[in-house]
GROMACS .gro file of C-alpha atoms in nm:
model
  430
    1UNK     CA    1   0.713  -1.356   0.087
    2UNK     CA    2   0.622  -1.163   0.399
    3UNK     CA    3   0.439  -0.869   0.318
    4UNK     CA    4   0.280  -0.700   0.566
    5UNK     CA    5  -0.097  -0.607   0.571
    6UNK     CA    6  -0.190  -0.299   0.784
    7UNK     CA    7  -0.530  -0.300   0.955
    8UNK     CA    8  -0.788  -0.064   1.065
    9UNK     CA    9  -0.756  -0.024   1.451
   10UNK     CA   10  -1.090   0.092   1.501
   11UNK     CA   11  -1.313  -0.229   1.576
   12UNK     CA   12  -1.505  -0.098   1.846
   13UNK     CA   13  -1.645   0.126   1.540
   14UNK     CA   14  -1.636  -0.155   1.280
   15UNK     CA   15  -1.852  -0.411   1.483
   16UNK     CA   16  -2.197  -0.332   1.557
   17UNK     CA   17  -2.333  -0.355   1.943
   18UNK     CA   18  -2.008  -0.202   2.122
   19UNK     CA   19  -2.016   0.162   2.128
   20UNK     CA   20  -2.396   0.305   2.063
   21UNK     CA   21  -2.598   0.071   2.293
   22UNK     CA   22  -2.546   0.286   2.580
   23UNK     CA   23  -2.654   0.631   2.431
   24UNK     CA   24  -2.952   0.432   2.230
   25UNK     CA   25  -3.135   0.315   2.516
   26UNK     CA   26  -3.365   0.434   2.744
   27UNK     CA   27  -3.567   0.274   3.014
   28UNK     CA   28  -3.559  -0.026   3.157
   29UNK     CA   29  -3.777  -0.260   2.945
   30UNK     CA   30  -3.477  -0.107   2.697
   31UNK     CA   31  -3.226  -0.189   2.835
   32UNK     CA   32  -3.353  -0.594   2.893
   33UNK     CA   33  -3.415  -0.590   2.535
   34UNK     CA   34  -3.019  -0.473   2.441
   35UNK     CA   35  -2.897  -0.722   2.712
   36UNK     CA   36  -3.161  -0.987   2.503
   37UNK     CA   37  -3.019  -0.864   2.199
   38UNK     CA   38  -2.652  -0.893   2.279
   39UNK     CA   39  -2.687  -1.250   2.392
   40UNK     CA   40  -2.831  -1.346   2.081
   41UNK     CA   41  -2.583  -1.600   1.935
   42UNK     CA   42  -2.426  -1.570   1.574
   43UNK     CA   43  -2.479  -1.925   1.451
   44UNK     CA   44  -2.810  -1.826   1.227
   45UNK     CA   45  -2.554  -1.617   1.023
   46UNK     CA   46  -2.332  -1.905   1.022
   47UNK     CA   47  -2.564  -2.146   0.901
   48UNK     CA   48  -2.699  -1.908   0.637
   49UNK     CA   49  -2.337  -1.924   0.552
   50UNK     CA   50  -2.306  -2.262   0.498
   51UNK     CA   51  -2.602  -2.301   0.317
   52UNK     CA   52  -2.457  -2.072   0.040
   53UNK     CA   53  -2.160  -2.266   0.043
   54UNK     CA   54  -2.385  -2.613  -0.043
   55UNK     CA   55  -2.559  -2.401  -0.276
   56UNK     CA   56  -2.262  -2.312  -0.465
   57UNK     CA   57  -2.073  -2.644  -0.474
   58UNK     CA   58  -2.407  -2.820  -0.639
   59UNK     CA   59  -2.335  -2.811  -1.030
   60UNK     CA   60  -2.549  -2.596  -1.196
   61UNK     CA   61  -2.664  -2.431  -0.904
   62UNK     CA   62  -2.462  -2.077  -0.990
   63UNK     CA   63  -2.515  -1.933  -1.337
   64UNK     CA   64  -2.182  -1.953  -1.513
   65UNK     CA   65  -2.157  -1.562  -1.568
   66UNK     CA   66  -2.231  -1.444  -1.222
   67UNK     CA   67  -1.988  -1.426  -0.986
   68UNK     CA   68  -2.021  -1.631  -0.643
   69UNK     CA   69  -1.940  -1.330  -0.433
   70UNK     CA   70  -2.221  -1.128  -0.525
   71UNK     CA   71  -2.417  -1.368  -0.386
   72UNK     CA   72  -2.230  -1.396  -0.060
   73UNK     CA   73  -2.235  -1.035  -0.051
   74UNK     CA   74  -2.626  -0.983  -0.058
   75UNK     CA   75  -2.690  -1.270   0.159
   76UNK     CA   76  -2.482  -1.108   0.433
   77UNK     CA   77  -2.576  -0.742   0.355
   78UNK     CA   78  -2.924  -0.848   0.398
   79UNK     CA   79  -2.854  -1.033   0.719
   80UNK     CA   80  -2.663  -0.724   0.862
   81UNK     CA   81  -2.852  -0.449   0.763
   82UNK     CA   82  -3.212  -0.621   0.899
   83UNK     CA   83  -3.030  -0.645   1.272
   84UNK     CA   84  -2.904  -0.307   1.238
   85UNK     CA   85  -3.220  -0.200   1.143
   86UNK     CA   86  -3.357  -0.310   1.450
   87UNK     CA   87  -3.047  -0.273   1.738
   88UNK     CA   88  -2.939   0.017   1.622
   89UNK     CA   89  -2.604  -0.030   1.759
   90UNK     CA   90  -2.457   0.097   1.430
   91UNK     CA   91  -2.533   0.206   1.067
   92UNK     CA   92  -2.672  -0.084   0.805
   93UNK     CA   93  -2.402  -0.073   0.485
   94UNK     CA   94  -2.656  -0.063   0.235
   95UNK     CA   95  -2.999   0.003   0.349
   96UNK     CA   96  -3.266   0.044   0.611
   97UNK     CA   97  -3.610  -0.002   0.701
   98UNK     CA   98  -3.776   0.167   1.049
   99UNK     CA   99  -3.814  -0.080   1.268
  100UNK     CA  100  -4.007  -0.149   1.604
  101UNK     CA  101  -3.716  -0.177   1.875
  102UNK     CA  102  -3.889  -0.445   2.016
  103UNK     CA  103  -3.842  -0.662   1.666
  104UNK     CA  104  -3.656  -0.980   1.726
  105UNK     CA  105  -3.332  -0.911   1.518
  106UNK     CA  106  -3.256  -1.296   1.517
  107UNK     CA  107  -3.566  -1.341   1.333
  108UNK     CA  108  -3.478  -1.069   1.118
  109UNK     CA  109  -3.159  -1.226   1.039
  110UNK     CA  110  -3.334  -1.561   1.006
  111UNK     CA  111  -3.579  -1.416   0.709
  112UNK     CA  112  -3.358  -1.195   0.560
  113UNK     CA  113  -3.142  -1.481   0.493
  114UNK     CA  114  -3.407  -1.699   0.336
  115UNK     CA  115  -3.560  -1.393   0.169
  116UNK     CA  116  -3.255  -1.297  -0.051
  117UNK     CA  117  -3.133  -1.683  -0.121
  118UNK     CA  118  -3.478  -1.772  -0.198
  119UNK     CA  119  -3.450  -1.518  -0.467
  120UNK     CA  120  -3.135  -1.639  -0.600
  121UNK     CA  121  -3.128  -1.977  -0.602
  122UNK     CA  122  -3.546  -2.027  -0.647
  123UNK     CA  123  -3.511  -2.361  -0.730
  124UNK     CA  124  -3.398  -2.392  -0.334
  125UNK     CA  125  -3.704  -2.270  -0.198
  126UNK     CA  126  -3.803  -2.588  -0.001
  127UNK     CA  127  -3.441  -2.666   0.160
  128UNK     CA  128  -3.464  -2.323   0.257
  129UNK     CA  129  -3.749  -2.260   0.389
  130UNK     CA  130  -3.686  -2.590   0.552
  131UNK     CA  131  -3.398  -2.399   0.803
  132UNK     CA  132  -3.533  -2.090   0.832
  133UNK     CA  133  -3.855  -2.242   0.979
  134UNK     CA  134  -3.648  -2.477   1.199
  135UNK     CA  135  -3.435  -2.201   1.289
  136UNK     CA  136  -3.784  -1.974   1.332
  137UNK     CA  137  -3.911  -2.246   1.565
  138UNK     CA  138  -3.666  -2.160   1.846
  139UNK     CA  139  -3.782  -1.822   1.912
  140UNK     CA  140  -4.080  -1.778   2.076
  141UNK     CA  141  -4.452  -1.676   1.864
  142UNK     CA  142  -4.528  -1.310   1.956
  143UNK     CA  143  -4.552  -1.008   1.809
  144UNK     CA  144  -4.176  -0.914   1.845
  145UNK     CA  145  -4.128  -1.229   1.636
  146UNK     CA  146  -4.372  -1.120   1.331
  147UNK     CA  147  -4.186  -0.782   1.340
  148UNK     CA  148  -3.847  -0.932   1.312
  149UNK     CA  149  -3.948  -1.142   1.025
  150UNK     CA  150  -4.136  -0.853   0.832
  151UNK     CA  151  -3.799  -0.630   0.865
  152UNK     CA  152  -3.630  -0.919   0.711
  153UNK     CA  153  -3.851  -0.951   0.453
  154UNK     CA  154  -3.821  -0.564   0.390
  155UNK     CA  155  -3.449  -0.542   0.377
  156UNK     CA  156  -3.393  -0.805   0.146
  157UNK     CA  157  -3.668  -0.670  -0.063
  158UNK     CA  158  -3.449  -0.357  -0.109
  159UNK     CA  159  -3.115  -0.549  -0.135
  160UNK     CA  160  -3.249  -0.746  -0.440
  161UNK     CA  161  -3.372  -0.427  -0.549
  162UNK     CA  162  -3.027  -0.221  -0.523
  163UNK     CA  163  -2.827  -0.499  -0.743
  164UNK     CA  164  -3.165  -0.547  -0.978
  165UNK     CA  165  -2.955  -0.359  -1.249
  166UNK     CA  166  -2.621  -0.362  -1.132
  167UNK     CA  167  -2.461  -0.521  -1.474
  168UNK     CA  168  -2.425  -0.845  -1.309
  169UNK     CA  169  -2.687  -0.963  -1.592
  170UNK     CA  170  -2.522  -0.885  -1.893
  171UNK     CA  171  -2.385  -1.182  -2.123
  172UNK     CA  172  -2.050  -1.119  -2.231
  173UNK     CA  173  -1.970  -1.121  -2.590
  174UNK     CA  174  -1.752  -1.359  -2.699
  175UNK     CA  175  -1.370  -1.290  -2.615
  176UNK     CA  176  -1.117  -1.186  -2.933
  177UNK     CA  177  -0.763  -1.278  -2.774
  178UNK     CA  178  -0.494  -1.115  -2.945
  179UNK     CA  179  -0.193  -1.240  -3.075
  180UNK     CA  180   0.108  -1.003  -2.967
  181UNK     CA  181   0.358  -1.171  -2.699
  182UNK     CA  182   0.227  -1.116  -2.357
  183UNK     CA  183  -0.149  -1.090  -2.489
  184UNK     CA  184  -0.372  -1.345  -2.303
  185UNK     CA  185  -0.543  -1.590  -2.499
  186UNK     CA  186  -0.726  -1.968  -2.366
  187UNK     CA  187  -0.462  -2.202  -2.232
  188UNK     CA  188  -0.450  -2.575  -2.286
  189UNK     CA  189  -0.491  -2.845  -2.255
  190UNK     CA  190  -0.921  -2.753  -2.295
  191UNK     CA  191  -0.858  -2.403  -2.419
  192UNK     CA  192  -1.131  -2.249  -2.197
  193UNK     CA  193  -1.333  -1.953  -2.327
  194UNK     CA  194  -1.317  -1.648  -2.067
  195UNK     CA  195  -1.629  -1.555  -1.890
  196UNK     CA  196  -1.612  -1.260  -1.675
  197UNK     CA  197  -1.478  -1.070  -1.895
  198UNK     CA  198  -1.723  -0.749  -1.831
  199UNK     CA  199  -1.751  -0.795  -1.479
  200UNK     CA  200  -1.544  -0.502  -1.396
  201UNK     CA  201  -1.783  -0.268  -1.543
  202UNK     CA  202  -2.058  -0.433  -1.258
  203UNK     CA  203  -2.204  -0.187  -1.022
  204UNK     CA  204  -1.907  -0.230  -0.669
  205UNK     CA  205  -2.143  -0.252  -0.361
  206UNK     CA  206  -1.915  -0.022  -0.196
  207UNK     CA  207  -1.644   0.098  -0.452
  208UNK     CA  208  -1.660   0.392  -0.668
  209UNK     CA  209  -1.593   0.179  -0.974
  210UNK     CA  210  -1.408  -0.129  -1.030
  211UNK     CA  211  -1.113   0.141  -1.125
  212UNK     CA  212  -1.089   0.295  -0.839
  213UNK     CA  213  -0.738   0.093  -0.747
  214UNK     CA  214  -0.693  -0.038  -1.019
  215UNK     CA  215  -0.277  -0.140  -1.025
  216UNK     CA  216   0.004  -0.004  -1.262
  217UNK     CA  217   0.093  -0.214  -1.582
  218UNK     CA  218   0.249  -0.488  -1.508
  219UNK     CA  219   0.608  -0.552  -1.607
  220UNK     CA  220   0.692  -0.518  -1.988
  221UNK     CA  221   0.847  -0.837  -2.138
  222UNK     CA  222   1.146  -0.725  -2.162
  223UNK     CA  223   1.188  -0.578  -1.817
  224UNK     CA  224   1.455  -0.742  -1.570
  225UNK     CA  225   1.147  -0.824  -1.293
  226UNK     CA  226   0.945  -1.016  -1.535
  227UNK     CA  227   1.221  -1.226  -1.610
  228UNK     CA  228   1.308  -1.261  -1.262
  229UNK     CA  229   0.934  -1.364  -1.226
  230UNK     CA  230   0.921  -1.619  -1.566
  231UNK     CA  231   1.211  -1.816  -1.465
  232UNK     CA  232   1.052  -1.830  -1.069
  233UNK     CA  233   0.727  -1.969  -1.241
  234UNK     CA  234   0.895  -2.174  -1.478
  235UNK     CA  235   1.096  -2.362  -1.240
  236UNK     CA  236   0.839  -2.414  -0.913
  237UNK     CA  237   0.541  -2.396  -1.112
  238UNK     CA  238   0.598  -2.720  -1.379
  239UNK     CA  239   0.429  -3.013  -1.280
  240UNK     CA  240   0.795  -3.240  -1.329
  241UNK     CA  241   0.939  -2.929  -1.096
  242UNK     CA  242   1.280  -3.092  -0.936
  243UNK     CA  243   1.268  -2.723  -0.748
  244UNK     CA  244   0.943  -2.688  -0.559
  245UNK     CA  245   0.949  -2.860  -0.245
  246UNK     CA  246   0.717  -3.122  -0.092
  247UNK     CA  247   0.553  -2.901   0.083
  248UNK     CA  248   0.498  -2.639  -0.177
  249UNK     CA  249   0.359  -2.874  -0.405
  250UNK     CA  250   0.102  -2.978  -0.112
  251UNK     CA  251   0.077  -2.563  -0.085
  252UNK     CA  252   0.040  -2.553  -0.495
  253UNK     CA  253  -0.290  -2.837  -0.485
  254UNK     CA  254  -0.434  -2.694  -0.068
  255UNK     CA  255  -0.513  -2.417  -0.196
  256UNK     CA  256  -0.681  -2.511  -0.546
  257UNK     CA  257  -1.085  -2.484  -0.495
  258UNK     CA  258  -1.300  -2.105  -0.482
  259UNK     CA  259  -1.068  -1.884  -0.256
  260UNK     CA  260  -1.374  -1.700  -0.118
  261UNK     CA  261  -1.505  -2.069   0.001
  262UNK     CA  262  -1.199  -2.085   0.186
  263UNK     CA  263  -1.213  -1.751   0.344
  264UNK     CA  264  -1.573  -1.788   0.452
  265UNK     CA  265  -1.525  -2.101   0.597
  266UNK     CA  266  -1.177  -1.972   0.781
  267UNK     CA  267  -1.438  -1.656   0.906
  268UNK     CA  268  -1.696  -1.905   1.010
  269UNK     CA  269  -1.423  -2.085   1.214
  270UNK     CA  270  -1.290  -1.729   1.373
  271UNK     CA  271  -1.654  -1.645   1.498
  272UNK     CA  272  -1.711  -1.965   1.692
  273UNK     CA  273  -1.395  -1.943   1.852
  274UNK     CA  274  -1.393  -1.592   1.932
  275UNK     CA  275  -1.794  -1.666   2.047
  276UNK     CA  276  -1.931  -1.379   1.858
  277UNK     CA  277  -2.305  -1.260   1.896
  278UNK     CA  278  -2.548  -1.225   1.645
  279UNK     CA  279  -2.448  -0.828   1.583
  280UNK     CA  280  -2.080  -0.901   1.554
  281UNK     CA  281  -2.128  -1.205   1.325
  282UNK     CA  282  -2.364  -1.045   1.122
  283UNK     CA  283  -2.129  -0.752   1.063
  284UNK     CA  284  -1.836  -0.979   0.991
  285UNK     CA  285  -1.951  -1.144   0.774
  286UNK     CA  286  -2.103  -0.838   0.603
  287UNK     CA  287  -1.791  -0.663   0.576
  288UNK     CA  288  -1.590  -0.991   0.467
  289UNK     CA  289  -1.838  -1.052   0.146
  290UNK     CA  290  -1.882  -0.679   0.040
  291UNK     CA  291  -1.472  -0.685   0.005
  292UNK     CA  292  -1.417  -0.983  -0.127
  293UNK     CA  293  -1.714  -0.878  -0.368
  294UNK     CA  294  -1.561  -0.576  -0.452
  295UNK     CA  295  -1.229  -0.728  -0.472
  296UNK     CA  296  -1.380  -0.949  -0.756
  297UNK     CA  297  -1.465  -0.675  -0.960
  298UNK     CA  298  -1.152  -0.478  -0.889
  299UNK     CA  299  -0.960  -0.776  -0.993
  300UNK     CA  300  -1.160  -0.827  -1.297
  301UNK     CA  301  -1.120  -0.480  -1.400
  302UNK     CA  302  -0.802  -0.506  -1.390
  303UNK     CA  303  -0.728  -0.855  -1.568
  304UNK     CA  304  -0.910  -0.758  -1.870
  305UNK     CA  305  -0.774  -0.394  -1.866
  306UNK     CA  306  -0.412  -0.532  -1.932
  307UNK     CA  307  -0.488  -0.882  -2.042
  308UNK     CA  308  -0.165  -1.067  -1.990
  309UNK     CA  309  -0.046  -1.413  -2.061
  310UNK     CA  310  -0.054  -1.706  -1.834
  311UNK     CA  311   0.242  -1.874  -1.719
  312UNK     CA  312   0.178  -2.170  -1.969
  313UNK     CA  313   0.166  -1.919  -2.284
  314UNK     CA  314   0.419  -1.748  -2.158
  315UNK     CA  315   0.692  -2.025  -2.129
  316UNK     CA  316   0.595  -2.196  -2.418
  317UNK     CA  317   0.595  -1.889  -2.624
  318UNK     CA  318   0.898  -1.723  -2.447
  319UNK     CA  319   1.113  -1.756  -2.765
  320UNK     CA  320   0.876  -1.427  -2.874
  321UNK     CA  321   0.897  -1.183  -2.586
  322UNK     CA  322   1.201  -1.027  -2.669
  323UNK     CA  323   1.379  -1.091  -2.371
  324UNK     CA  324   1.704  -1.235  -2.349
  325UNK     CA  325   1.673  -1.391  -1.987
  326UNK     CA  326   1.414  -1.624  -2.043
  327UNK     CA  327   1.419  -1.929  -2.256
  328UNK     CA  328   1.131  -2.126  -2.418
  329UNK     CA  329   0.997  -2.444  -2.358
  330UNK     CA  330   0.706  -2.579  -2.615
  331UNK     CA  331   0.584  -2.852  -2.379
  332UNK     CA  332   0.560  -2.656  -2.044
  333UNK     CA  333   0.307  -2.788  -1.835
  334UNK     CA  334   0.184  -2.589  -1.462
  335UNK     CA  335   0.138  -2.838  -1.171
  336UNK     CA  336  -0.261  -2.719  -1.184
  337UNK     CA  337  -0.501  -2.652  -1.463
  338UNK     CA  338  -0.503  -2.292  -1.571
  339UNK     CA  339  -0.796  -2.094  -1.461
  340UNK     CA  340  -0.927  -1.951  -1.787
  341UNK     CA  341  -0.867  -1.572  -1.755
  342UNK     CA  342  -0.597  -1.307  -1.785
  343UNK     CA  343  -0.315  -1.354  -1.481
  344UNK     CA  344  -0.266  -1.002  -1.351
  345UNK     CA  345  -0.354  -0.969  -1.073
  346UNK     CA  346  -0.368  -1.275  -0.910
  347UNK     CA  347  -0.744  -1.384  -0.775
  348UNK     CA  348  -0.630  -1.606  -0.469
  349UNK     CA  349  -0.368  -1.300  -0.376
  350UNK     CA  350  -0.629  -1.023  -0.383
  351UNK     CA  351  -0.916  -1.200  -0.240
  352UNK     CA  352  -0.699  -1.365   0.004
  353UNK     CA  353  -0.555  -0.985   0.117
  354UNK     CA  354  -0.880  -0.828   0.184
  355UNK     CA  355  -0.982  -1.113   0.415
  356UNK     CA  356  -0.706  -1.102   0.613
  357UNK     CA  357  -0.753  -0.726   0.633
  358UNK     CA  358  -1.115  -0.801   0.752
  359UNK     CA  359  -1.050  -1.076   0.999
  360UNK     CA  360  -0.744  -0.875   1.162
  361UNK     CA  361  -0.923  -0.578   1.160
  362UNK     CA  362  -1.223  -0.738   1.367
  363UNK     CA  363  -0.969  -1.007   1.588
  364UNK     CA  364  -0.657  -0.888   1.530
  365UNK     CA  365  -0.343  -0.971   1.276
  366UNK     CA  366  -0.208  -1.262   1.546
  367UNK     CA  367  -0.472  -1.574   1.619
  368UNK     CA  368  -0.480  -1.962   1.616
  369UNK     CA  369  -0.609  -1.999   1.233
  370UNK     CA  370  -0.645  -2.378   1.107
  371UNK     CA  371  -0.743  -2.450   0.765
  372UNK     CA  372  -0.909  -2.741   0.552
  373UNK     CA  373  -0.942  -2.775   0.212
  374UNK     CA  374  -1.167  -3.004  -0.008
  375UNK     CA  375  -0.904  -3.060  -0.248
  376UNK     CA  376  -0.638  -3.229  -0.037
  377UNK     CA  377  -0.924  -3.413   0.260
  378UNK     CA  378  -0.734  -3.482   0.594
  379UNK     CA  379  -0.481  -3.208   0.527
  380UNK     CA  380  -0.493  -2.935   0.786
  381UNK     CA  381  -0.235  -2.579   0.751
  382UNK     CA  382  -0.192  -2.425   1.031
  383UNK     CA  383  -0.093  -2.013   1.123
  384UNK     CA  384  -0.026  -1.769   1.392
  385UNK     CA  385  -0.141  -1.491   1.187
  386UNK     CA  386  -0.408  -1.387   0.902
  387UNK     CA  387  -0.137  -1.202   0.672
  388UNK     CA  388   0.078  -1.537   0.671
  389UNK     CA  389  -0.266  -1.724   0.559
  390UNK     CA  390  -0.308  -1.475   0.283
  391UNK     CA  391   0.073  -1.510   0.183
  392UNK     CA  392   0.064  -1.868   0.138
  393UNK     CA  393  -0.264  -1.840  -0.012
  394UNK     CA  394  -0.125  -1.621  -0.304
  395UNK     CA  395   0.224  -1.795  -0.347
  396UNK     CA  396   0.077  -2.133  -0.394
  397UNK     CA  397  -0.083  -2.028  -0.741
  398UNK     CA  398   0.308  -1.968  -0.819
  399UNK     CA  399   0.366  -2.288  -0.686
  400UNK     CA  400   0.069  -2.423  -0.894
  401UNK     CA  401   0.215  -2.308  -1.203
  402UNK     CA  402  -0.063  -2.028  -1.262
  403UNK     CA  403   0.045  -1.710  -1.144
  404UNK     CA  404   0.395  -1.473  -1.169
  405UNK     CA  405   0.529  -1.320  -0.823
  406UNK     CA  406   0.416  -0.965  -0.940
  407UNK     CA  407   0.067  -1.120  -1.020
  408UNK     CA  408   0.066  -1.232  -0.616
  409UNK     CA  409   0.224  -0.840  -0.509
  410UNK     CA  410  -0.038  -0.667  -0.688
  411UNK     CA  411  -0.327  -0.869  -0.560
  412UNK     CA  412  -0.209  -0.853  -0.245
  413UNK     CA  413  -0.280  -0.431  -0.242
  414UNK     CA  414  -0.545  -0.473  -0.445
  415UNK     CA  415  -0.722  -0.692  -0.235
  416UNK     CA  416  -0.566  -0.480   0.094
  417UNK     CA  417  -0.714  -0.141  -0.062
  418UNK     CA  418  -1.071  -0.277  -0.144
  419UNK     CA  419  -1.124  -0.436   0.267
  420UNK     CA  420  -0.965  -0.108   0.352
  421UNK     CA  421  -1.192   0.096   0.189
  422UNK     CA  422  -1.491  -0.093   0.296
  423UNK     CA  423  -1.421  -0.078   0.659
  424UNK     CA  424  -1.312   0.258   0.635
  425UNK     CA  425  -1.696   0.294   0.471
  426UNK     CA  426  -1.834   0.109   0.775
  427UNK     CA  427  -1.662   0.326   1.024
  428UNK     CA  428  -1.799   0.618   0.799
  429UNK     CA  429  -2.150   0.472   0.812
  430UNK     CA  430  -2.137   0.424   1.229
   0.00000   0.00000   0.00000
């Protein structure tokens, strides 16, 4: 499927330290700090970045009922608001703290990274203060040094303290599935319990509510488009498919591990080749987290708002929908193991849209993209454009036996209306 993902076409208003620094500054000695500041390089944010990541994929690091991208999001919030706070080259997206222009914002960046992780993940305080004081050991003592790291201190101080009571907390009760056709309910072969089930009713960092897009119904059983959609499913999705391809079952099992991994990593790629600064890293990365963030509990709203079957329930149970156009099958298998919550919208499709809204808004739609992926090692994908990453990204959990096509259309607006929304807020904010 080709759909087409608009972008914002502001970016000189989206990334910080391209349109203010000459109206900010004053002076000599302020302008050498701006030219300091603007040769800063981004790989602090990246390696903040990639320290999450190794946080994330260590079992029992995350607790089960809070979702990864919150964390993501606060890191890089924190990270972007504590150089803003200090260049001045745009708005911060959350908060602010005054600041001595002076301050070292790659300090800043340095603390407010360990400052917010270190709260999160407490039982990583030694590996992390372990790179921010390696990473602190490359700019030189001084006073501009000590303010950099007290504004990062500050700012993630006041991050923790926005989310402290943003419903993230809460343990969900356990989850009643009901028993009409087309009601979700656990999928075999394990029968998973759901777990973010309330997470749509979380505080958005940027959203009005996790309702604000939410999508229309999706198709009624008996409609002529979900049967179009079953018997797609049915036939690409099995794991004995004779109809999928070779190279959509290697799409199907690519794209398998945390979609907002892959996106990060794909962002952390785009930055090195593009040779972003500190500034513009910092607010790529904040603006790719708070949407995919967002996204999350968009999505989640949404799932448990209309709680629809999985593919596997829905084949094997097809015999009770009512519709004459598809046909049962009691021992329907997908090629991958179903994720255990409700299938519309799809998560890879509407996380996957409002990166590639992100990324094309700050590089444009067109670029050299490669991706990896854990689950199939030495396999790379490669694209000309961010949309076509996000496409194959959301067909391949058809192709995987999880998702219908109108799960992947929704999630792709979904996911395009949260980044839009967010940048649009950024833009608002500068």
């Amino acid at each position: 499927m080709n759909k087409s993902i608009p972008v914002v076409a502001t970016l000189a208003a989206i990334v910080v330290g391209v349109a203010a620094t000459s109206t900010a500054l004053a002076g000599s000695a302020s302008m050498a700090t701006a030219d300091r500041n603007s040769k800063i390089s981004g790989s602090s944010v990246i390696a903040w970045n990639q320290e999450l990541l190794k946080i994330l994929q260590t079992p029992g690091a995350q607790p089960a009922t809070i979702h990864p991208t919150r964390s993501y999001a606060m890191l890089h919030a924190a990270i972007d608001d504590a150089v803003v706070s200090i260049t001045h080259d745009g708005s911060p997206l959350l908060v602010s703290v005054k600041a001595p222009h002076q301050a070292r914002p790659d300090a800043a960046a340095i603390e407010a990274g360990r400052s917010t992780l270190a709260a999160l993940y407490p039982s990583f305080h030694a590996e992390l203060a372990q790179l921010a004081d390696g990473q602190l050991a490359t700019i030189p003592n001084g006073a501009d040094k000590q303010h950099g790291i007290q504004v990062g201190d500050a700012i993630a101080a006041k991050i923790l303290a926005l989310r402290a009571d943003d419903g993230s907390a809460v343990v969900p009760p356990p989850f009643t599935p009901g028993n009409q056709p087309g009601n979700y309910r656990p999928t075999p072969p394990n029968f998973p319990a759901p777990v973010f089930t309330t997470w749509g009713q979380v505080t958005p960092f940027v959203l009005k509510s996790g309702s604000q897009f939410r999508p229309e119904p999706p198709p009624a059983l008996t409609n002529a488009t979900y049967a179009r959609d079953f018997n797609e499913v049915k036939s690409l999705g099995q794991n004995t498919s004779t109809t999928r391809t070779a190279d959509q079952t290697v799409i199907g099992k690519f794209w398998a591990p945390p979609i907002w991994n892959t996106w990060n990593v794909i962002a952390e790629n785009a930055a090195v080749v593009h040779h972003t600064n500190l500034e513009q890293t910092a607010r790529l990365f904040a603006l790719l987290n708070l949407s995919f963030a967002d996204s999350a509990i968009a999505m989640y709203e949404a799932k448990y708002r209309f709680e629809l079957w999985r593919p596997i329930t829905a084949v094997r149970q097809a015999d009770t929908d009512g519709n004459p156009a598809t046909v049962g099958d009691p021992n329907w298998s997908p090629l991958a193991l179903t994720a255990a919550d409700p299938s519309y919208p799809g998560a890879h499709s509407t996380i996957s849209a409002a990166g590639a809204t992100v990324l094309a808004a700050v590089f444009g739609d067109r670029d050299h993209i490669q991706v990896s992926s854990s689950a199939l090692p030495g396999t790379l994908r490669t694209f000309n454009s961010y949309s076509d990453v996000a496409t194959e990204a959301g067909l391949s959990r058809i192709f995987a036996g999880q998702h219908f096509r109108f799960d992947h259309v929704e999630g792709l607006e979904l996911g395009h209306d949260v980044a839009q929304f967010v940048l649009h807020h950024a833009h608002q904010e500068d």
